[in-house]
Each structure stands twice: as C-alpha cells, then as structure tokens.
Coordinates of C-alpha atoms in Angstrom, one line a residue:
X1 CA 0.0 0.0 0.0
X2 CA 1.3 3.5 -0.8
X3 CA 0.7 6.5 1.3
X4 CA 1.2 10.1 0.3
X5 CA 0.7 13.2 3.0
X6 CA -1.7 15.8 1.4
X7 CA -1.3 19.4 1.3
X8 CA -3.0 19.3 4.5
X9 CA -0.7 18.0 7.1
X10 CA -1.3 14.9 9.0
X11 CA -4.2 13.9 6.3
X12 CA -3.1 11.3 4.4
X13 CA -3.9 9.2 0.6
X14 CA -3.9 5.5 1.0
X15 CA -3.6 3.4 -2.2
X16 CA -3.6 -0.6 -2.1
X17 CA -2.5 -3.1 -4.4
X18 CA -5.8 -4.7 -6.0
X19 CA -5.8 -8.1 -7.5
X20 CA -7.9 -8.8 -10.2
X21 CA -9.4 -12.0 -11.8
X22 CA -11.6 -13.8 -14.2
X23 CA -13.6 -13.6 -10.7
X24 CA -14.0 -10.2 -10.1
X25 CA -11.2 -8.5 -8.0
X26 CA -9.6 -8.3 -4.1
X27 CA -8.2 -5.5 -2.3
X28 CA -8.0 -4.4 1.3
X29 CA -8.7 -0.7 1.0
X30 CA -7.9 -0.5 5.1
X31 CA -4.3 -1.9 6.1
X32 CA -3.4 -1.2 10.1
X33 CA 0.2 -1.9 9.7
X34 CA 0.6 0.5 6.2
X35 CA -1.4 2.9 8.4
X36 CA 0.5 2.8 11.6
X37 CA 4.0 3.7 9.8
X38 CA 2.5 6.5 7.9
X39 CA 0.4 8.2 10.7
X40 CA 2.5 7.3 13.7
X41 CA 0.0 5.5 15.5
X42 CA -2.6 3.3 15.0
X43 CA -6.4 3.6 13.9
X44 CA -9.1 2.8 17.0
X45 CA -12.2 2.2 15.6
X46 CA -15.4 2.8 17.3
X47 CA -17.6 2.9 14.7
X48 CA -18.4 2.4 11.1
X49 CA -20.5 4.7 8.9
X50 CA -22.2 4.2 5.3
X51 CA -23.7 6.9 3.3
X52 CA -25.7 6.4 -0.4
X53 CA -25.9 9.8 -2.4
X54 CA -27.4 10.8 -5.7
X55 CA -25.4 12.3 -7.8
X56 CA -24.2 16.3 -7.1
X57 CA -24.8 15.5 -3.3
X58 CA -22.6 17.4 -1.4
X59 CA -21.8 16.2 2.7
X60 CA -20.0 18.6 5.0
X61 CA -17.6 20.3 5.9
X62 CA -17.6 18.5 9.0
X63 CA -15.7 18.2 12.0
X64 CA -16.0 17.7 15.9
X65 CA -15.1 19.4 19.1
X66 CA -11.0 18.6 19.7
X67 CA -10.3 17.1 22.2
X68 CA -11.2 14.1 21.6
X69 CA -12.4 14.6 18.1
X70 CA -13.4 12.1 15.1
X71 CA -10.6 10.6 12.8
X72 CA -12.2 9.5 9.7
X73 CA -10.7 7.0 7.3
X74 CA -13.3 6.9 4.2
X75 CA -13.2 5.2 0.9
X76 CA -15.8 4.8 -1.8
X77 CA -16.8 0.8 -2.8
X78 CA -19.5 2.0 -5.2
X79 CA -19.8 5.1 -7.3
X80 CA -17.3 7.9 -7.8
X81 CA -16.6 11.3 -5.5
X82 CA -14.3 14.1 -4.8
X83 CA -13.4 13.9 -1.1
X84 CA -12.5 17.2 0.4
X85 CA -10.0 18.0 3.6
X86 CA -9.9 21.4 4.8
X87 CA -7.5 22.6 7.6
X88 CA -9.7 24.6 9.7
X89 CA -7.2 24.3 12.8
X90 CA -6.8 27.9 14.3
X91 CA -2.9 28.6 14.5
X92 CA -2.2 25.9 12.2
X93 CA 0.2 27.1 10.0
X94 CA -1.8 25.8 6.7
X95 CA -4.9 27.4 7.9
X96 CA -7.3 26.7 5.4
X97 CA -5.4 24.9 2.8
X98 CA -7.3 22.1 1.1
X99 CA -7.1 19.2 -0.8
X100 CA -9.1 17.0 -3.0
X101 CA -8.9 13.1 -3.9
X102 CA -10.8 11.1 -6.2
X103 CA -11.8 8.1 -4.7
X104 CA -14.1 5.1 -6.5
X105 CA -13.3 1.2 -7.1
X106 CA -11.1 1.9 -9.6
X107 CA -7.9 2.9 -7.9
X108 CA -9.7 2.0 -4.2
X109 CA -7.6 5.0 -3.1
X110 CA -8.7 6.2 1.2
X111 CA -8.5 9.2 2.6
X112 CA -7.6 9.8 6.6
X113 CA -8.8 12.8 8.1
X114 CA -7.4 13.4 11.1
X115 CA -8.9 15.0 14.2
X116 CA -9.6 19.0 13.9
X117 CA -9.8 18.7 9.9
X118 CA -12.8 19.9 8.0
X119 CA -14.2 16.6 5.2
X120 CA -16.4 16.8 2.7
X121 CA -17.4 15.1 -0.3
X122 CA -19.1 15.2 -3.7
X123 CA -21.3 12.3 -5.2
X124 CA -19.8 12.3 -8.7
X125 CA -22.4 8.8 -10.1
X126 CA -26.1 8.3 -8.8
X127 CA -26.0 5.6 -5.7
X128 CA -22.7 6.7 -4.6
X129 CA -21.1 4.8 -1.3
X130 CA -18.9 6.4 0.8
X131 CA -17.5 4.3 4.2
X132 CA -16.1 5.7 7.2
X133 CA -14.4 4.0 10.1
X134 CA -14.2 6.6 12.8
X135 CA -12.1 6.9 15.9
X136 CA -14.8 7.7 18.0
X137 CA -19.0 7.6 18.4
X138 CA -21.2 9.7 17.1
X139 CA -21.6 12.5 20.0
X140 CA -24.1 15.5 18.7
X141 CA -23.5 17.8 20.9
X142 CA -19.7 18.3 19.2
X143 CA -20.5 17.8 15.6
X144 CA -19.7 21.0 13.9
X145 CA -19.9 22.2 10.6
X146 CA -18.7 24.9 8.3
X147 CA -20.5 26.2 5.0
X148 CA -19.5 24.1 1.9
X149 CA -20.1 26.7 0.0
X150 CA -18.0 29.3 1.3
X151 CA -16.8 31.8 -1.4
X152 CA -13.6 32.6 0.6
X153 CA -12.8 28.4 0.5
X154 CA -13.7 28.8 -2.8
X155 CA -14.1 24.4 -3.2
X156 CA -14.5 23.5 -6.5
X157 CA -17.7 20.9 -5.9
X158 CA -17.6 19.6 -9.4
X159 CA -19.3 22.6 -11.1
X160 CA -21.0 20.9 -13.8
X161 CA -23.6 19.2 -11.4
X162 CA -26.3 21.0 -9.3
X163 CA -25.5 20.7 -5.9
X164 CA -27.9 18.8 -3.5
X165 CA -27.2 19.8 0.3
X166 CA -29.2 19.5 3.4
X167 CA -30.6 22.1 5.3
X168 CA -27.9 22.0 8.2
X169 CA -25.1 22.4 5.4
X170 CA -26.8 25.1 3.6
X171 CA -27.7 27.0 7.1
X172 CA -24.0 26.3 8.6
X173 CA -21.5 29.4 9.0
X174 CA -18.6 30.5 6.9
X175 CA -14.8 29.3 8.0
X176 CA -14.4 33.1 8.9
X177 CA -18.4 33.0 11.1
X178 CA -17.1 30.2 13.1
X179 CA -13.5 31.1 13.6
X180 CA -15.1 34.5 15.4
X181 CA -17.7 32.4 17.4
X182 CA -14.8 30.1 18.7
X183 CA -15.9 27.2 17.2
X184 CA -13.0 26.1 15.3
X185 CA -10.3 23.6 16.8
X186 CA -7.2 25.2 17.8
X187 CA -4.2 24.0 16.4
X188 CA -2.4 23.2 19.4
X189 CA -5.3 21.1 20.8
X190 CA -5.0 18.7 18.1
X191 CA -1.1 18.3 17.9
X192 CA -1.6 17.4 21.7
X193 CA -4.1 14.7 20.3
X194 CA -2.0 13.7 17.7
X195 CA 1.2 13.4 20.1
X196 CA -1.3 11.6 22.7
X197 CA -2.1 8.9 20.4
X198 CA 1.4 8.3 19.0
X199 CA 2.6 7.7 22.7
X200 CA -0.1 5.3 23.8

C-alpha cells in the first residue's frame, strides 16, 4: 500500500494493491500496519459509517469538538466522488489549505482525516457509497460544521452538477463565522491529540 501526505498536514492518501481476476477482483482498502507507519500510530475504531448519495450530493464540511475529536478513514466501494479535507485548525500554519482526492473502485484510493480537519465530499455517479471508520461515536452535541459553499474556501464541488445539500449544510456558518464564534479547533489542541495517540 502507498501512502502520500496531502497538502494538508497529517491527512493522508492511501492506495492498495488490488488483484484482479476472471472472478471479479480483491483489495484491502484498510491496512493497520501501512497505516500505523504512515500516521504514527494506530487507527481505534469505534464505529463504522455508510452513506448512499445521488449524484451532485454534497456532505459537510464537517468536523468535531477537539479534544477528543473524530478521525475519519473513508473510501468509496461504489460510485465515484471528490473527497475534500480542509485545515480549519486555528494557529495551524496551513490554515485553510485544502485538498481533494478522487476516490471510487477503480484505484480504491482512502483518505484519513485526522482529528480538527474539516471533510467533505461530492457524489460524482447516482448511488454513490462512501464508508467511514471513525475513531470515535457519534456525539451530537460536538459535531460542527462549516458552509461548503463558502466563497472565501472557494471548493471547487464539481461545477458541472447541481448541488444537493441538506438544510444543516446550507444553514451552517462560513470558516471566517465560526473562527469568530470560537468554534473552530485550535491547532495546538489537536497536535496534543496527535502526540497523545502516537505515545499510547
């Protein structure tokens, strides 16, 4: 499996080796020891999400309250979309740099988020899948999110399809509304994370 950091720091590409046949094909999108020398540290999963979208569906930017935060490692087994990560850590020194990966079962490419970093995707194919493992539950009260359509992010969401959102990312604030309500993660908060896990 080959891993590339992306222009976001401590979010990473994974790519496995598939293997093909008259059969179909086999590939093991999630690898903990590929994953481990990467990242520095192991992935704890506590749960596993699925999502279906029509086609132009756009989820997020999303994030949760740091600490503890939600690592997400997500990869698409059906379909096609552009996953989005978004550095949205206050004092980070990349502070709202993005990047974008294709992900379908093609390539099988994953993308990990790691804890403090805005993700969002796009459904590029009607009945696109998108799975998640996450590092932690799903806790309400700490989800966040920021406005996908921000002009100052200024996401390129696959302008050729019309965009289908839900209220709550339609309604939620700008990267610039929710740094000046304090609900952004702060840089320093998640490195502490990020050192945490790598010494447990």
């Amino acid at each position: 499996m080959q891993a590339r950091e992306l222009r976001v720091p401590d979010a990473f590409e994974f790519t496995p080796r598939s293997f093909p046949d008259s059969r179909g094909v086999f590939v093991s999108p999630f690898q903990g020891e590929a994953f481990t020398k990467a990242v520095g540290h192991p992935l704890t999963v506590a749960q596993t999400n699925h999502s279906r979208s029509r086609k132009g569906s756009i989820r997020g930017l999303h994030f949760a309250d740091v600490p503890p935060g939600q690592a997400k490692y997500v990869y698409c087994p059906q379909g096609a979309l552009l996953d989005y990560v978004v550095d949205i850590r206050v004092g980070s020194p990349t502070f709202g740099a993005w990047d974008v990966v294709r992900l379908d079962p093609v390539d099988f490419r994953a993308v990990y988020v790691p804890e403090g970093v805005g993700h969002g995707f796009v459904a590029l194919e009607e009945d696109t899948v998108i799975s998640y493992l996450c590092s932690t539950g799903y806790n309400p009260s700490a989800e966040r999110g920021i406005n996908p359509l921000d002009p100052e992010l200024a996401l390129p969401w696959a302008p050729e399809l019309e965009p289908l959102m839900s209220d709550k990312d339609t309604s939620a604030p700008t990267l610039a509304e929710a740094a000046a309500a304090g609900l952004l993660p702060q840089y320093s908060d998640c490195v502490a994370r990020y050192e945490k896990l790598r010494a447990s």
